[in-house]
């Protein structure tokens, strides 16, 4: 689709994408927006011109601090809104007057509009669904001969994370402090983390609720998934290794997780659906599924020092996921656990099979034993103070490109 | 304090208590209420008579589906509201006309008013702070010689739980299903849980927020705690033992947790403050504290079969807690994790040192090896279908009694 808005060929925000987010619009406040190329489209502005009248939308439906109410209207409604936007911005669809009114009421330069946290996240769950990541961690921390724990190939292992500290791209986070037990010490010490890490993840957004007590089957699961974001599950490895037995990671993770501001809807990534890895042994019936439920999404992490050029530190792909999102959701609800609009489910760190595709510094530098050399010659075992971590993700094939934008976080020194 | 409302001597709801909850008031809807004896006091009704005018309250401030906005006004404001209620209902304070108006506008029989979930819980954390419970679990599941893990005496171990499935007393829950690996099987099976358990806990309610990045010291912690509830952290032990490595309990817990409907404020339990167990080795400075931060709260669990009399299965006390709430909150935020109004922090199962004080069926029946005999002669290893679990808690000394009411849940057969 060609647009009358300028869209660079490598833009994440083609007319095929049309993601949703919350922008801070001058004079209007927090509004639901989309982005086309480097242009932010304020949907409240479009609504004021009547574009969504026949769907029953009022301007105030788009003047919202978070997306939850909009998501609650259902995937079909969001699809209709997207279709109207795609038509409106297609070349030759609008008259000169229409274009002039849209420019006046709804269009902004992306660089002028702060993007805000798009969701009120009720609950956030993180899975652990990359077999390469789980294997790497098992080799490093447990038993190289039995790297995968016995349950791993039977269960999409997951745990609950902290919703309050999920922040949007662009937030600055101070290096966290906590208890660390140095390798040969008798007792723990209080210290800032010396092993601050990222985890390259995506997360899916719940778009439909199930009542407490009811489960969601793998066949139904995608009806409950509104869209996806990039997800940086920041982790303090030294705090984690001391605290995590027996109840799992806690303070090593809950100081901040970073999401990209744009929720890319499932319709937009539909062309990139692909087969996942074969699952052996066969999973229990409630985890079995038909069709393809993985997606070919290129993922990348770059590190940028305070004064220096950014360096790509890993390139991975969402298609490596052993457990797909439909299985994750079916598992999460098999006991009747209820999902709410806006809940987030993280994939877990997505690693590929070679070192260049490992999704955390822990794996890239193999616990700090193989430091990564930056373009300025400095070395990184983990994230340094004043480094900026940039996550990117996009789908691309046959001239079609749909991307997520960046999930960026700068690490400030400990307070 | 004597009241013109009838209060039985063993009532949890003395004039010294004045807890807050959300009741469904006929004709008015969801309102903030308190309870005195067997009388529910609708605070919106009291507000309509002008009782809270000089505090700047409107009637609509009490016509709320959850307590969060009220809690956000601060502990001092809640204290002033409590004082007005205590004065109003003290013998000889009100005129006959006042009493007649109050009866007309604000008073209801407790049996007529359904009590609802009082909070929108943003995040729920569960600690593991009873040394007796952690030791019992360690003996049963790990190494009797090293029952406590190395971190346990250094860290108030905790993990994130599911907020969406926290329900109020009176809810019925179906026995959950999931993956279980029978002891001598090669592979897991899909089954309803055969080891459904309660966990006798309390939880504290966050009443003040800290910004992301800031910590709360042990000295400040109680300013951030609005009050407490009873908490039944229902657990499926067979699902738990298969899933919990390495990221902690997940589906074994997140199908439902049950709270008592009344939030008992910290002022009400102040007279029951007491010393906690000695902590050895000495904890790190950020976990050290001055003064007494335990509370003498009697706790009890009873089981009631479908057709039969209830039996008390354990009696414990909150004062046994090794880690106190101030330490839990200081630890939770030492990395800058932000708390929000209405967040809940569970104590973890509270066990005492003898078998009669163990706070879970797992411990009471020692993993099912020593079944509990009910008054009707039937045995319990864990919770049976159609059993009702009743948790109770109260403080009592020198004629002063402050209680929590019941946290009740009936277990229905698996769907």
Short mmCIF file of N, CA and C in Angstrom, two decimals, chain A residues 120-128 142 149-152 154-167 171 173-181 186-190 212-215 239-240 242-256 284-287 323 331-340 343-345 415, chain B residues 120-128 142 149-152 154-167 171 173-181 186-190 212-215 239-240 242-256 284-287 323 331-340 343-345 415:
data_model
loop_
_atom_site.label_atom_id
_atom_site.label_comp_id
_atom_site.label_asym_id
_atom_site.label_seq_id
_atom_site.Cartn_x
_atom_site.Cartn_y
_atom_site.Cartn_z
N UNK A 120 -2.71 -0.16 31.19
CA UNK A 120 -2.73 -0.46 32.61
C UNK A 120 -2.60 -1.97 32.71
N UNK A 121 -1.45 -2.43 33.17
CA UNK A 121 -1.17 -3.87 33.21
C UNK A 121 -1.67 -4.41 34.54
N UNK A 122 -2.68 -5.26 34.48
CA UNK A 122 -3.19 -5.86 35.73
C UNK A 122 -2.20 -6.87 36.28
N UNK A 123 -1.85 -7.83 35.46
CA UNK A 123 -0.86 -8.83 35.85
C UNK A 123 0.13 -9.03 34.72
N UNK A 124 1.34 -9.30 35.10
CA UNK A 124 2.39 -9.57 34.11
C UNK A 124 3.02 -10.92 34.43
N UNK A 125 3.04 -11.77 33.44
CA UNK A 125 3.62 -13.11 33.56
C UNK A 125 4.81 -13.20 32.63
N UNK A 126 5.86 -13.85 33.06
CA UNK A 126 6.99 -14.05 32.17
C UNK A 126 7.20 -15.55 31.98
N UNK A 127 7.27 -15.95 30.71
CA UNK A 127 7.56 -17.35 30.41
C UNK A 127 9.07 -17.54 30.22
N UNK A 128 9.43 -18.72 29.82
CA UNK A 128 10.84 -19.14 29.80
C UNK A 128 10.92 -20.13 28.64
N UNK A 142 23.60 -24.77 36.48
CA UNK A 142 23.28 -26.06 37.10
C UNK A 142 24.21 -27.13 36.54
N UNK A 149 15.85 -28.74 32.79
CA UNK A 149 15.21 -29.44 33.91
C UNK A 149 14.13 -30.39 33.38
N UNK A 150 13.78 -31.42 34.18
CA UNK A 150 12.86 -32.46 33.70
C UNK A 150 11.50 -31.94 33.22
N UNK A 151 11.02 -30.83 33.80
CA UNK A 151 9.69 -30.34 33.43
C UNK A 151 9.71 -29.49 32.15
N UNK A 152 10.88 -29.07 31.69
CA UNK A 152 10.93 -28.01 30.69
C UNK A 152 10.23 -28.36 29.37
N UNK A 154 7.79 -30.35 29.00
CA UNK A 154 6.39 -30.70 29.24
C UNK A 154 5.52 -29.48 29.56
N UNK A 155 6.16 -28.44 30.09
CA UNK A 155 5.44 -27.26 30.60
C UNK A 155 6.05 -26.00 29.99
N UNK A 156 5.25 -25.09 29.46
CA UNK A 156 5.79 -23.76 29.18
C UNK A 156 6.01 -23.05 30.53
N UNK A 157 7.19 -23.27 31.10
CA UNK A 157 7.48 -22.76 32.45
C UNK A 157 7.31 -21.24 32.47
N UNK A 158 6.66 -20.75 33.48
CA UNK A 158 6.46 -19.31 33.61
C UNK A 158 6.34 -18.93 35.07
N UNK A 159 6.34 -17.64 35.33
CA UNK A 159 6.18 -17.15 36.70
C UNK A 159 5.62 -15.74 36.64
N UNK A 160 5.14 -15.28 37.77
CA UNK A 160 4.56 -13.94 37.83
C UNK A 160 5.64 -12.90 38.07
N UNK A 161 5.53 -11.79 37.34
CA UNK A 161 6.45 -10.68 37.53
C UNK A 161 5.72 -9.48 38.12
N UNK A 162 6.41 -8.37 38.19
CA UNK A 162 5.85 -7.17 38.81
C UNK A 162 5.25 -6.28 37.74
N UNK A 163 3.99 -5.91 37.88
CA UNK A 163 3.34 -5.04 36.90
C UNK A 163 3.66 -3.56 37.14
N UNK A 164 3.84 -3.16 38.40
CA UNK A 164 3.98 -1.72 38.71
C UNK A 164 5.21 -1.10 38.08
N UNK A 165 6.25 -1.90 37.88
CA UNK A 165 7.52 -1.35 37.42
C UNK A 165 7.76 -1.59 35.93
N UNK A 166 6.71 -1.92 35.19
CA UNK A 166 6.83 -1.96 33.73
C UNK A 166 6.75 -0.52 33.23
N UNK A 167 7.76 -0.11 32.50
CA UNK A 167 7.83 1.28 32.03
C UNK A 167 7.95 1.30 30.52
N UNK A 171 12.35 5.60 29.33
CA UNK A 171 12.51 5.81 30.77
C UNK A 171 13.98 5.57 31.15
N UNK A 173 16.55 4.40 34.17
CA UNK A 173 16.46 3.56 35.37
C UNK A 173 17.81 3.57 36.09
N UNK A 174 17.75 3.77 37.40
CA UNK A 174 18.98 3.71 38.19
C UNK A 174 19.38 2.25 38.42
N UNK A 175 20.66 2.01 38.36
CA UNK A 175 21.18 0.67 38.67
C UNK A 175 20.67 0.23 40.04
N UNK A 176 20.06 -0.93 40.14
CA UNK A 176 19.49 -1.33 41.42
C UNK A 176 20.53 -1.87 42.40
N UNK A 177 20.14 -1.82 43.66
CA UNK A 177 20.98 -2.35 44.74
C UNK A 177 20.28 -3.53 45.38
N UNK A 178 21.03 -4.31 46.12
CA UNK A 178 20.40 -5.43 46.82
C UNK A 178 21.41 -6.34 47.46
N UNK A 179 20.94 -7.51 47.84
CA UNK A 179 21.83 -8.50 48.46
C UNK A 179 22.50 -9.34 47.40
N UNK A 180 23.79 -9.50 47.58
CA UNK A 180 24.60 -10.31 46.67
C UNK A 180 25.51 -11.17 47.53
N UNK A 181 25.68 -12.41 47.14
CA UNK A 181 26.63 -13.25 47.88
C UNK A 181 27.84 -13.51 46.99
N UNK A 186 31.30 -15.93 53.03
CA UNK A 186 30.44 -16.71 53.92
C UNK A 186 29.04 -16.12 54.01
N UNK A 187 28.97 -14.82 53.83
CA UNK A 187 27.69 -14.13 54.05
C UNK A 187 27.46 -13.15 52.90
N UNK A 188 26.20 -12.78 52.68
CA UNK A 188 25.91 -11.83 51.61
C UNK A 188 26.36 -10.42 51.98
N UNK A 189 26.49 -9.57 50.98
CA UNK A 189 26.80 -8.16 51.20
C UNK A 189 25.71 -7.32 50.53
N UNK A 190 25.64 -6.06 50.95
CA UNK A 190 24.72 -5.12 50.29
C UNK A 190 25.52 -4.34 49.27
N UNK A 212 -12.84 -16.33 35.95
CA UNK A 212 -12.11 -17.20 36.87
C UNK A 212 -12.76 -18.59 36.85
N UNK A 213 -11.96 -19.61 36.65
CA UNK A 213 -12.47 -20.99 36.62
C UNK A 213 -12.55 -21.57 35.23
N UNK A 214 -12.56 -20.71 34.20
CA UNK A 214 -12.63 -21.20 32.81
C UNK A 214 -11.24 -21.18 32.17
N UNK A 215 -10.96 -22.16 31.35
CA UNK A 215 -9.67 -22.16 30.65
C UNK A 215 -9.84 -21.72 29.20
N UNK A 239 22.10 -10.53 42.05
CA UNK A 239 20.99 -10.56 43.02
C UNK A 239 20.15 -11.82 42.78
N UNK A 240 19.95 -12.13 41.50
CA UNK A 240 19.11 -13.27 41.12
C UNK A 240 19.67 -14.60 41.63
N UNK A 242 21.46 -15.34 44.11
CA UNK A 242 21.39 -15.49 45.57
C UNK A 242 19.95 -15.63 46.05
N UNK A 243 19.01 -14.97 45.41
CA UNK A 243 17.64 -14.90 45.95
C UNK A 243 16.69 -15.95 45.40
N UNK A 244 17.01 -16.57 44.23
CA UNK A 244 15.94 -17.21 43.45
C UNK A 244 15.50 -18.58 43.94
N UNK A 245 16.25 -19.19 44.86
CA UNK A 245 15.83 -20.48 45.38
C UNK A 245 15.09 -20.29 46.69
N UNK A 246 13.91 -20.89 46.88
CA UNK A 246 13.19 -21.79 45.99
C UNK A 246 12.01 -21.14 45.26
N UNK A 247 11.76 -19.83 45.42
CA UNK A 247 10.50 -19.28 44.92
C UNK A 247 10.64 -18.47 43.63
N UNK A 248 11.85 -18.44 43.05
CA UNK A 248 12.03 -17.78 41.77
C UNK A 248 12.58 -16.36 41.89
N UNK A 249 12.85 -15.72 40.74
CA UNK A 249 13.42 -14.36 40.73
C UNK A 249 12.43 -13.35 41.31
N UNK A 250 12.97 -12.34 42.00
CA UNK A 250 12.09 -11.36 42.67
C UNK A 250 12.70 -9.98 42.50
N UNK A 251 13.58 -9.55 43.42
CA UNK A 251 14.15 -8.21 43.32
C UNK A 251 15.13 -8.08 42.16
N UNK A 252 15.61 -9.20 41.67
CA UNK A 252 16.54 -9.17 40.54
C UNK A 252 15.84 -8.77 39.25
N UNK A 253 14.52 -8.72 39.26
CA UNK A 253 13.74 -8.42 38.06
C UNK A 253 12.76 -7.27 38.25
N UNK A 254 12.27 -7.08 39.47
CA UNK A 254 11.10 -6.20 39.62
C UNK A 254 11.42 -4.72 39.75
N UNK A 255 12.69 -4.33 39.53
CA UNK A 255 13.03 -2.90 39.60
C UNK A 255 12.64 -2.18 38.32
N UNK A 256 12.52 -2.89 37.20
CA UNK A 256 12.03 -2.28 35.95
C UNK A 256 12.03 -3.29 34.80
N UNK A 284 1.23 -32.88 26.34
CA UNK A 284 -0.09 -33.34 26.77
C UNK A 284 -1.17 -32.71 25.87
N UNK A 285 -2.33 -33.38 25.73
CA UNK A 285 -3.35 -32.90 24.79
C UNK A 285 -3.72 -31.42 24.94
N UNK A 286 -3.79 -30.92 26.16
CA UNK A 286 -4.23 -29.52 26.32
C UNK A 286 -3.21 -28.53 25.76
N UNK A 287 -2.00 -29.00 25.46
CA UNK A 287 -0.97 -28.13 24.89
C UNK A 287 -0.76 -28.38 23.40
N UNK A 323 8.00 -22.94 22.79
CA UNK A 323 6.58 -22.89 23.15
C UNK A 323 5.97 -21.65 22.52
N UNK A 331 -1.77 -23.00 28.74
CA UNK A 331 -1.21 -23.49 30.00
C UNK A 331 -1.57 -22.56 31.17
N UNK A 332 -1.44 -21.27 30.94
CA UNK A 332 -1.66 -20.28 32.01
C UNK A 332 -3.07 -20.38 32.59
N UNK A 333 -4.02 -20.79 31.75
CA UNK A 333 -5.43 -20.79 32.17
C UNK A 333 -5.99 -22.19 32.42
N UNK A 334 -5.17 -23.21 32.28
CA UNK A 334 -5.70 -24.58 32.39
C UNK A 334 -6.24 -24.85 33.80
N UNK A 335 -5.77 -24.09 34.75
CA UNK A 335 -6.25 -24.22 36.14
C UNK A 335 -7.38 -23.24 36.45
N UNK A 336 -7.84 -22.52 35.42
CA UNK A 336 -8.92 -21.56 35.64
C UNK A 336 -8.45 -20.15 35.95
N UNK A 337 -7.15 -19.90 35.87
CA UNK A 337 -6.63 -18.55 36.14
C UNK A 337 -7.25 -17.56 35.15
N UNK A 338 -7.73 -16.45 35.66
CA UNK A 338 -8.42 -15.47 34.81
C UNK A 338 -7.48 -14.40 34.27
N UNK A 339 -7.63 -14.12 32.99
CA UNK A 339 -6.87 -13.07 32.31
C UNK A 339 -7.74 -11.82 32.24
N UNK A 340 -7.09 -10.68 32.29
CA UNK A 340 -7.82 -9.41 32.17
C UNK A 340 -7.23 -8.59 31.03
N UNK A 343 -3.40 -7.35 30.44
CA UNK A 343 -2.36 -8.20 31.04
C UNK A 343 -1.28 -8.47 30.00
N UNK A 344 -0.06 -8.63 30.47
CA UNK A 344 1.07 -8.90 29.58
C UNK A 344 1.67 -10.27 29.89
N UNK A 345 2.02 -10.98 28.83
CA UNK A 345 2.73 -12.25 28.98
C UNK A 345 4.03 -12.17 28.18
N UNK A 415 21.53 5.12 42.80
CA UNK A 415 21.24 6.30 43.62
C UNK A 415 22.06 6.27 44.90
N UNK B 120 -8.77 -2.86 44.56
CA UNK B 120 -8.19 -3.19 43.27
C UNK B 120 -6.71 -3.43 43.55
N UNK B 121 -6.32 -4.67 43.45
CA UNK B 121 -4.94 -5.05 43.80
C UNK B 121 -4.08 -4.91 42.55
N UNK B 122 -3.15 -3.97 42.58
CA UNK B 122 -2.26 -3.80 41.44
C UNK B 122 -1.27 -4.95 41.34
N UNK B 123 -0.56 -5.17 42.40
CA UNK B 123 0.39 -6.29 42.47
C UNK B 123 0.23 -6.99 43.81
N UNK B 124 0.44 -8.28 43.76
CA UNK B 124 0.38 -9.09 44.98
C UNK B 124 1.69 -9.87 45.11
N UNK B 125 2.31 -9.70 46.25
CA UNK B 125 3.57 -10.40 46.55
C UNK B 125 3.33 -11.35 47.71
N UNK B 126 3.93 -12.50 47.65
CA UNK B 126 3.81 -13.40 48.78
C UNK B 126 5.19 -13.68 49.36
N UNK B 127 5.32 -13.48 50.64
CA UNK B 127 6.57 -13.79 51.32
C UNK B 127 6.54 -15.22 51.86
N UNK B 128 7.57 -15.56 52.59
CA UNK B 128 7.81 -16.96 53.00
C UNK B 128 8.52 -16.84 54.33
N UNK B 142 13.21 -31.25 50.57
CA UNK B 142 14.62 -31.16 50.22
C UNK B 142 15.44 -32.01 51.19
N UNK B 149 17.20 -23.13 53.38
CA UNK B 149 18.18 -22.80 52.33
C UNK B 149 19.11 -21.70 52.83
N UNK B 150 20.31 -21.60 52.21
CA UNK B 150 21.33 -20.67 52.73
C UNK B 150 20.88 -19.21 52.78
N UNK B 151 20.00 -18.81 51.86
CA UNK B 151 19.58 -17.40 51.84
C UNK B 151 18.51 -17.07 52.88
N UNK B 152 17.86 -18.07 53.46
CA UNK B 152 16.61 -17.82 54.18
C UNK B 152 16.76 -16.87 55.37
N UNK B 154 18.89 -14.55 55.66
CA UNK B 154 19.44 -13.26 55.22
C UNK B 154 18.41 -12.41 54.47
N UNK B 155 17.46 -13.07 53.85
CA UNK B 155 16.50 -12.42 52.96
C UNK B 155 15.08 -12.80 53.39
N UNK B 156 14.16 -11.83 53.50
CA UNK B 156 12.75 -12.21 53.58
C UNK B 156 12.31 -12.69 52.19
N UNK B 157 12.53 -13.97 51.94
CA UNK B 157 12.27 -14.53 50.60
C UNK B 157 10.82 -14.26 50.21
N UNK B 158 10.63 -13.85 48.98
CA UNK B 158 9.28 -13.58 48.49
C UNK B 158 9.22 -13.77 47.00
N UNK B 159 8.02 -13.74 46.45
CA UNK B 159 7.84 -13.87 45.01
C UNK B 159 6.53 -13.22 44.63
N UNK B 160 6.37 -12.97 43.35
CA UNK B 160 5.15 -12.33 42.86
C UNK B 160 4.06 -13.37 42.62
N UNK B 161 2.85 -13.03 43.04
CA UNK B 161 1.70 -13.89 42.80
C UNK B 161 0.74 -13.23 41.82
N UNK B 162 -0.40 -13.86 41.63
CA UNK B 162 -1.38 -13.37 40.66
C UNK B 162 -2.39 -12.48 41.37
N UNK B 163 -2.59 -11.26 40.87
CA UNK B 163 -3.56 -10.34 41.48
C UNK B 163 -4.98 -10.61 40.99
N UNK B 164 -5.13 -11.06 39.73
CA UNK B 164 -6.48 -11.16 39.14
C UNK B 164 -7.35 -12.17 39.86
N UNK B 165 -6.73 -13.19 40.45
CA UNK B 165 -7.51 -14.28 41.03
C UNK B 165 -7.61 -14.19 42.55
N UNK B 166 -7.33 -13.03 43.11
CA UNK B 166 -7.60 -12.81 44.53
C UNK B 166 -9.09 -12.52 44.67
N UNK B 167 -9.75 -13.31 45.48
CA UNK B 167 -11.21 -13.19 45.61
C UNK B 167 -11.56 -12.96 47.08
N UNK B 171 -16.48 -16.68 48.15
CA UNK B 171 -16.41 -17.16 46.76
C UNK B 171 -16.26 -18.68 46.77
N UNK B 173 -14.78 -21.95 44.70
CA UNK B 173 -13.71 -22.20 43.73
C UNK B 173 -13.74 -23.67 43.32
N UNK B 174 -13.66 -23.90 42.02
CA UNK B 174 -13.57 -25.28 41.54
C UNK B 174 -12.15 -25.82 41.73
N UNK B 175 -12.06 -27.06 42.09
CA UNK B 175 -10.75 -27.72 42.22
C UNK B 175 -10.00 -27.56 40.90
N UNK B 176 -8.79 -27.05 40.94
CA UNK B 176 -8.06 -26.81 39.69
C UNK B 176 -7.45 -28.09 39.10
N UNK B 177 -7.20 -27.99 37.81
CA UNK B 177 -6.55 -29.09 37.06
C UNK B 177 -5.18 -28.62 36.58
N UNK B 178 -4.37 -29.57 36.20
CA UNK B 178 -3.07 -29.20 35.68
C UNK B 178 -2.16 -30.40 35.49
N UNK B 179 -0.90 -30.11 35.28
CA UNK B 179 0.10 -31.17 35.10
C UNK B 179 0.62 -31.63 36.44
N UNK B 180 0.66 -32.94 36.57
CA UNK B 180 1.16 -33.58 37.79
C UNK B 180 2.08 -34.71 37.36
N UNK B 181 3.18 -34.87 38.05
CA UNK B 181 4.03 -36.02 37.72
C UNK B 181 3.98 -36.99 38.89
N UNK B 186 7.17 -41.92 34.39
CA UNK B 186 8.22 -41.34 33.54
C UNK B 186 7.82 -39.95 33.05
N UNK B 187 6.52 -39.74 32.89
CA UNK B 187 6.04 -38.50 32.28
C UNK B 187 4.88 -37.94 33.10
N UNK B 188 4.63 -36.65 32.95
CA UNK B 188 3.51 -36.06 33.69
C UNK B 188 2.16 -36.49 33.11
N UNK B 189 1.13 -36.34 33.91
CA UNK B 189 -0.24 -36.60 33.45
C UNK B 189 -1.06 -35.33 33.67
N UNK B 190 -2.21 -35.28 32.98
CA UNK B 190 -3.15 -34.18 33.19
C UNK B 190 -4.20 -34.66 34.16
N UNK B 212 9.07 4.85 41.61
CA UNK B 212 10.02 3.88 41.08
C UNK B 212 11.42 4.42 41.28
N UNK B 213 12.30 3.63 41.87
CA UNK B 213 13.68 4.03 42.09
C UNK B 213 13.98 4.38 43.54
N UNK B 214 12.93 4.69 44.33
CA UNK B 214 13.13 5.03 45.75
C UNK B 214 12.81 3.83 46.63
N UNK B 215 13.56 3.69 47.70
CA UNK B 215 13.26 2.60 48.63
C UNK B 215 12.55 3.12 49.87
N UNK B 239 0.70 -30.11 41.71
CA UNK B 239 1.06 -29.25 40.57
C UNK B 239 2.33 -28.47 40.92
N UNK B 240 2.39 -27.98 42.16
CA UNK B 240 3.52 -27.17 42.61
C UNK B 240 4.85 -27.91 42.54
N UNK B 242 5.86 -30.26 40.71
CA UNK B 242 6.34 -30.53 39.34
C UNK B 242 6.73 -29.25 38.61
N UNK B 243 6.07 -28.15 38.88
CA UNK B 243 6.28 -26.95 38.07
C UNK B 243 7.29 -25.96 38.65
N UNK B 244 7.60 -26.04 39.95
CA UNK B 244 8.18 -24.87 40.63
C UNK B 244 9.67 -24.65 40.37
N UNK B 245 10.37 -25.62 39.79
CA UNK B 245 11.79 -25.42 39.50
C UNK B 245 11.94 -24.97 38.05
N UNK B 246 12.68 -23.90 37.74
CA UNK B 246 13.47 -23.07 38.65
C UNK B 246 12.83 -21.71 38.95
N UNK B 247 11.61 -21.43 38.46
CA UNK B 247 11.12 -20.05 38.56
C UNK B 247 10.05 -19.85 39.62
N UNK B 248 9.77 -20.90 40.42
CA UNK B 248 8.84 -20.74 41.52
C UNK B 248 7.43 -21.20 41.21
N UNK B 249 6.54 -21.17 42.20
CA UNK B 249 5.15 -21.62 42.04
C UNK B 249 4.40 -20.72 41.05
N UNK B 250 3.50 -21.32 40.28
CA UNK B 250 2.79 -20.57 39.24
C UNK B 250 1.33 -21.04 39.22
N UNK B 251 1.01 -22.06 38.42
CA UNK B 251 -0.38 -22.51 38.33
C UNK B 251 -0.86 -23.20 39.61
N UNK B 252 0.07 -23.62 40.43
CA UNK B 252 -0.29 -24.27 41.69
C UNK B 252 -0.87 -23.27 42.68
N UNK B 253 -0.75 -21.99 42.38
CA UNK B 253 -1.21 -20.95 43.30
C UNK B 253 -2.17 -19.96 42.66
N UNK B 254 -2.05 -19.73 41.35
CA UNK B 254 -2.73 -18.58 40.78
C UNK B 254 -4.19 -18.82 40.37
N UNK B 255 -4.76 -19.98 40.76
CA UNK B 255 -6.18 -20.23 40.45
C UNK B 255 -7.09 -19.51 41.43
N UNK B 256 -6.61 -19.18 42.62
CA UNK B 256 -7.42 -18.40 43.57
C UNK B 256 -6.68 -18.20 44.89
N UNK B 284 21.55 -7.73 57.43
CA UNK B 284 22.24 -6.56 56.85
C UNK B 284 21.57 -5.27 57.33
N UNK B 285 22.32 -4.15 57.37
CA UNK B 285 21.78 -2.91 57.96
C UNK B 285 20.42 -2.49 57.40
N UNK B 286 20.18 -2.67 56.10
CA UNK B 286 18.90 -2.19 55.55
C UNK B 286 17.71 -2.99 56.07
N UNK B 287 17.97 -4.13 56.71
CA UNK B 287 16.89 -4.95 57.27
C UNK B 287 16.80 -4.83 58.79
N UNK B 323 10.40 -12.84 59.93
CA UNK B 323 10.58 -11.54 59.27
C UNK B 323 9.31 -10.73 59.47
N UNK B 331 12.79 -4.71 52.27
CA UNK B 331 13.47 -5.58 51.30
C UNK B 331 12.85 -5.43 49.91
N UNK B 332 11.54 -5.42 49.86
CA UNK B 332 10.82 -5.39 48.57
C UNK B 332 11.20 -4.16 47.75
N UNK B 333 11.53 -3.06 48.45
CA UNK B 333 11.77 -1.79 47.76
C UNK B 333 13.24 -1.39 47.72
N UNK B 334 14.12 -2.22 48.25
CA UNK B 334 15.53 -1.82 48.35
C UNK B 334 16.15 -1.64 46.95
N UNK B 335 15.55 -2.26 45.97
CA UNK B 335 16.02 -2.11 44.58
C UNK B 335 15.26 -1.02 43.83
N UNK B 336 14.40 -0.28 44.53
CA UNK B 336 13.63 0.78 43.89
C UNK B 336 12.27 0.34 43.38
N UNK B 337 11.87 -0.89 43.67
CA UNK B 337 10.55 -1.37 43.21
C UNK B 337 9.46 -0.49 43.80
N UNK B 338 8.53 -0.06 42.96
CA UNK B 338 7.48 0.86 43.41
C UNK B 338 6.23 0.14 43.88
N UNK B 339 5.72 0.61 45.01
CA UNK B 339 4.47 0.10 45.58
C UNK B 339 3.34 1.03 45.18
N UNK B 340 2.16 0.46 44.99
CA UNK B 340 0.99 1.27 44.67
C UNK B 340 -0.11 1.01 45.69
N UNK B 343 -1.86 -2.51 46.76
CA UNK B 343 -1.03 -3.71 46.61
C UNK B 343 -1.12 -4.53 47.89
N UNK B 344 -1.02 -5.82 47.71
CA UNK B 344 -1.06 -6.73 48.86
C UNK B 344 0.26 -7.47 49.00
N UNK B 345 0.70 -7.63 50.24
CA UNK B 345 1.88 -8.44 50.54
C UNK B 345 1.49 -9.51 51.54
N UNK B 415 -14.26 -28.71 37.34
CA UNK B 415 -15.21 -28.51 36.24
C UNK B 415 -15.04 -29.62 35.20
#
